[in-house]
Short mmCIF file of C-alpha atoms and ligand atoms in Angstrom, two decimals:
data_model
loop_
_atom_site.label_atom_id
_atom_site.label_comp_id
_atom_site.label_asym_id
_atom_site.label_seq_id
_atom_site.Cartn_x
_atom_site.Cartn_y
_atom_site.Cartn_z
CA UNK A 20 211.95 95.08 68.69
CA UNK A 21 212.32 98.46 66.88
CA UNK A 22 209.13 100.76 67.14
CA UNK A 23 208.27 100.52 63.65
CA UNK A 24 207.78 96.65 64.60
CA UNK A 25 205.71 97.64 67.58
CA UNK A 26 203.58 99.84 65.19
CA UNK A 27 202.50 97.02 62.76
CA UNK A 28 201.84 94.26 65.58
CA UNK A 29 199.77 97.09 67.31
CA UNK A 30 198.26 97.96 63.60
CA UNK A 31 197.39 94.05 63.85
CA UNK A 32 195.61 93.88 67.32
CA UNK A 33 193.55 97.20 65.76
CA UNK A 34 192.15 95.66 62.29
CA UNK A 35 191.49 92.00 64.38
CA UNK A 36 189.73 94.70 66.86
CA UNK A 37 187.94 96.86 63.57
CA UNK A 38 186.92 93.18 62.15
CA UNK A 39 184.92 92.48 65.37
CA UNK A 40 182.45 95.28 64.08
CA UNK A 41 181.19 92.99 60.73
CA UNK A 42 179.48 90.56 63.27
CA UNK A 43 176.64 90.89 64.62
CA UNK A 44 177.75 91.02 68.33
CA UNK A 45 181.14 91.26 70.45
CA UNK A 46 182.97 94.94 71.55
CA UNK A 47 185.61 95.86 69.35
CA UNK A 48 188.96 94.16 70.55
CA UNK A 49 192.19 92.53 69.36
CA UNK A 50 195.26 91.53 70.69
CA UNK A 51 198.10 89.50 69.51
CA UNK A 52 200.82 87.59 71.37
CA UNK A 53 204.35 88.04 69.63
CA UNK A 54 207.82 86.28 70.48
CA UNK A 55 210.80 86.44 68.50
CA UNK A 56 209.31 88.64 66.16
CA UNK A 57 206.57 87.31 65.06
CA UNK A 58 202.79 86.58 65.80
CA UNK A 59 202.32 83.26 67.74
CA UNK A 60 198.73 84.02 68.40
CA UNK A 61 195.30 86.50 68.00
CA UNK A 62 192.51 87.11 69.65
CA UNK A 63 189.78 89.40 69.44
CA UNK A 64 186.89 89.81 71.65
CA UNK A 65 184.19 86.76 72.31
CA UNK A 66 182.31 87.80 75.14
CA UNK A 67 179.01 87.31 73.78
CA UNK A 68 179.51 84.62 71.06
CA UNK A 69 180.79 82.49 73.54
CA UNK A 70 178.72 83.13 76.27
CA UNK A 71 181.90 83.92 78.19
CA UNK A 72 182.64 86.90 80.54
CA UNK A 73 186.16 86.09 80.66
CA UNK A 74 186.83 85.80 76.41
CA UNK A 75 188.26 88.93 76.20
CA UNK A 76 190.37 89.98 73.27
CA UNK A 77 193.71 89.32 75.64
CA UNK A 78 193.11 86.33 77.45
CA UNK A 79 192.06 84.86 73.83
CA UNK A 80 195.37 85.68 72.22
CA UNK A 81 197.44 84.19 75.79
CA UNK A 82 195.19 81.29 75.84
CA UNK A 83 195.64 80.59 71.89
CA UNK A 84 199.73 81.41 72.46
CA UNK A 85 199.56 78.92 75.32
CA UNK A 86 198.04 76.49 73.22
CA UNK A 87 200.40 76.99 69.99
CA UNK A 88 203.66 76.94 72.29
CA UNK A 89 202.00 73.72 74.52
CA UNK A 90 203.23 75.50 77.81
CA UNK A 91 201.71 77.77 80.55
CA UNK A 92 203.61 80.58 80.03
CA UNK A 93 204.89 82.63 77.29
CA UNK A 94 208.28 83.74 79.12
CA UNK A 95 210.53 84.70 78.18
CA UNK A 96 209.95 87.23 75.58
CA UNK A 97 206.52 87.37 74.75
CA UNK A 98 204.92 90.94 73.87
CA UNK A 99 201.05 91.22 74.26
CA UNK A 100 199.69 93.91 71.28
CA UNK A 101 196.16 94.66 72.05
CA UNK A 102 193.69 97.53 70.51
CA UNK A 103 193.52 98.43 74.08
CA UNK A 104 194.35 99.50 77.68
CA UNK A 105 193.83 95.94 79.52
CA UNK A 106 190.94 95.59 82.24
CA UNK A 107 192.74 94.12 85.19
CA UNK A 108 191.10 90.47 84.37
CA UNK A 109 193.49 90.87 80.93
CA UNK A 110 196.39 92.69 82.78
CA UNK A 111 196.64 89.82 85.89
CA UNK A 112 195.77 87.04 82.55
CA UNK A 113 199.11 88.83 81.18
CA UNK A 114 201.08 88.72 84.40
CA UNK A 115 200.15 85.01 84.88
CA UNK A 116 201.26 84.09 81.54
CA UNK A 117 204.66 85.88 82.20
CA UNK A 118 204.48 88.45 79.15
CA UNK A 119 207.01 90.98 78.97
CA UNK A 120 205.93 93.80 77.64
CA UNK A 121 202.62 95.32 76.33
CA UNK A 122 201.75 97.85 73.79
CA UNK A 123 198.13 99.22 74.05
CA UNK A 124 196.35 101.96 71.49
CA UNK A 125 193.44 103.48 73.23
CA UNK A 126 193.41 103.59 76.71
CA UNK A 127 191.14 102.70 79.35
CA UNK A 128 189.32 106.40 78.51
CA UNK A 129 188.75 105.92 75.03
CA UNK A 130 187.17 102.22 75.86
CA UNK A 131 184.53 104.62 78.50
CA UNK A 132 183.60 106.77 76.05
CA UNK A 133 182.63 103.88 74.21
CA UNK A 134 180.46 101.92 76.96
CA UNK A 135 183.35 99.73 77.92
CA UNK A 136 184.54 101.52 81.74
CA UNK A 137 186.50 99.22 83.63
CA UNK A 138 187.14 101.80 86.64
CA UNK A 139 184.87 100.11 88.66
CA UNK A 140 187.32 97.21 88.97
CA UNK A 141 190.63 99.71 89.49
CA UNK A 142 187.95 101.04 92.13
CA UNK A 143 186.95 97.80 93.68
CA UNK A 144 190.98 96.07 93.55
CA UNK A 145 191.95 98.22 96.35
CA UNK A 146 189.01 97.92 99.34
CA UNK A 147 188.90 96.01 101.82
CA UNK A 148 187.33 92.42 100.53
CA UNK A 149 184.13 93.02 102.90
CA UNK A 150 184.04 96.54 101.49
CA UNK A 151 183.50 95.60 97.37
CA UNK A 152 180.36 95.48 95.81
CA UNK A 153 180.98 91.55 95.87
CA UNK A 154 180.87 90.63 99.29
CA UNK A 155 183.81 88.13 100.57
CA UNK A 156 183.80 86.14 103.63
CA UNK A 157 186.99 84.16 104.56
CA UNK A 158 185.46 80.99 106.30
CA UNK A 159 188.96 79.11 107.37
CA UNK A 160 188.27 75.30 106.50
CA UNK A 161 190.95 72.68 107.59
CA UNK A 162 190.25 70.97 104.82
CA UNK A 163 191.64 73.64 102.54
CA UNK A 164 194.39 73.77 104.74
CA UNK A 165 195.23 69.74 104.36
CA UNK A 166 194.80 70.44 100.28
CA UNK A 167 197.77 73.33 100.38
CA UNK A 168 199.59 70.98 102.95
CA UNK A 169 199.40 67.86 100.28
CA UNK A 170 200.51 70.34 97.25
CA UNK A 171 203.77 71.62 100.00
CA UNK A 172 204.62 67.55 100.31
CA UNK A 173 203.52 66.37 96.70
CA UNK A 174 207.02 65.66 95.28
CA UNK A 175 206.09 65.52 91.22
CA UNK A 176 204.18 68.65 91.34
CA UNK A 177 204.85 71.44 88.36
CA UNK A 178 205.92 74.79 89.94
CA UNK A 179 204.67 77.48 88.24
ZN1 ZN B 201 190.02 92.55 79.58
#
């Protein structure tokens, strides 16, 4: 992938990102999933259309790439092209989906200046889980424990 390559797909995720401005609602965001040189899927931002907190720009494009290449993951080779930095939600969506590279315009400052600060999360990610703003409890059930013990013995299960 030469950099003049990585320039247009970028180019891409920026007008899907500048289109989300001529409707009514939804931040300004685009990504696009590429493998083997060309654009298996877009996204751009839903948040509000959908009613969805997770329908961000990124985890549209992986969930539409999933869906055009019928797998769960978009190794090897896939590139994720987005008009910006990813939130952690996007960058753990893009480690889950196995992407291999990303290419981001503005970064997690420029989204601040525009009302869009993630550093709470890169803030909360690191305490202690009964330290974050959303309290978690671990209450040990061994009934969770005899779900994880049937996936260990289930012999037709689908690593991924
Ligand atoms: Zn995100």
């Amino acid at each position: 992938m030469s950099a003049s390559d990585d320039r247009a797909f970028l180019q891409r995720a920026v007008a899907l990102a500048a289109d989300c401005l001529t409707k009514p609602t939804d931040g300004p965001f685009g990504a696009v999933v590429v493998r083997d040189g060309r654009i298996v899927a877009e996204g751009q931002n839903r948040v509000t259309q959908d009613n969805d907190p997770t329908a961000h720009a990124e985890v549209v494009a992986i969930r539409n790439a999933c869906a055009a290449e019928n797998t769960f993951h978009l190794a090897p080779g896939a590139v994720l092209y987005t008009s910006c930095e990813p939130c952690p939600m996007c960058l753990a969506a893009a480690y889950w989906a196995k992407v291999e590279r990303i290419v981001f315009a503005s970064d997690r400052a420029d989204a601040a200046k525009a009302g869009f600060d993630d550093a709470f999360l890169y803030d909360e990610m690191p305490k202690p889980p009964g330290e974050r703003k959303i309290p978690m409890h671990r209450m040990a059930l061994s009934e969770a424990d005899d779900v994880f013990q049937a996936w260990i013995d289930k012999p037709d299960k689908i690593a991924y």
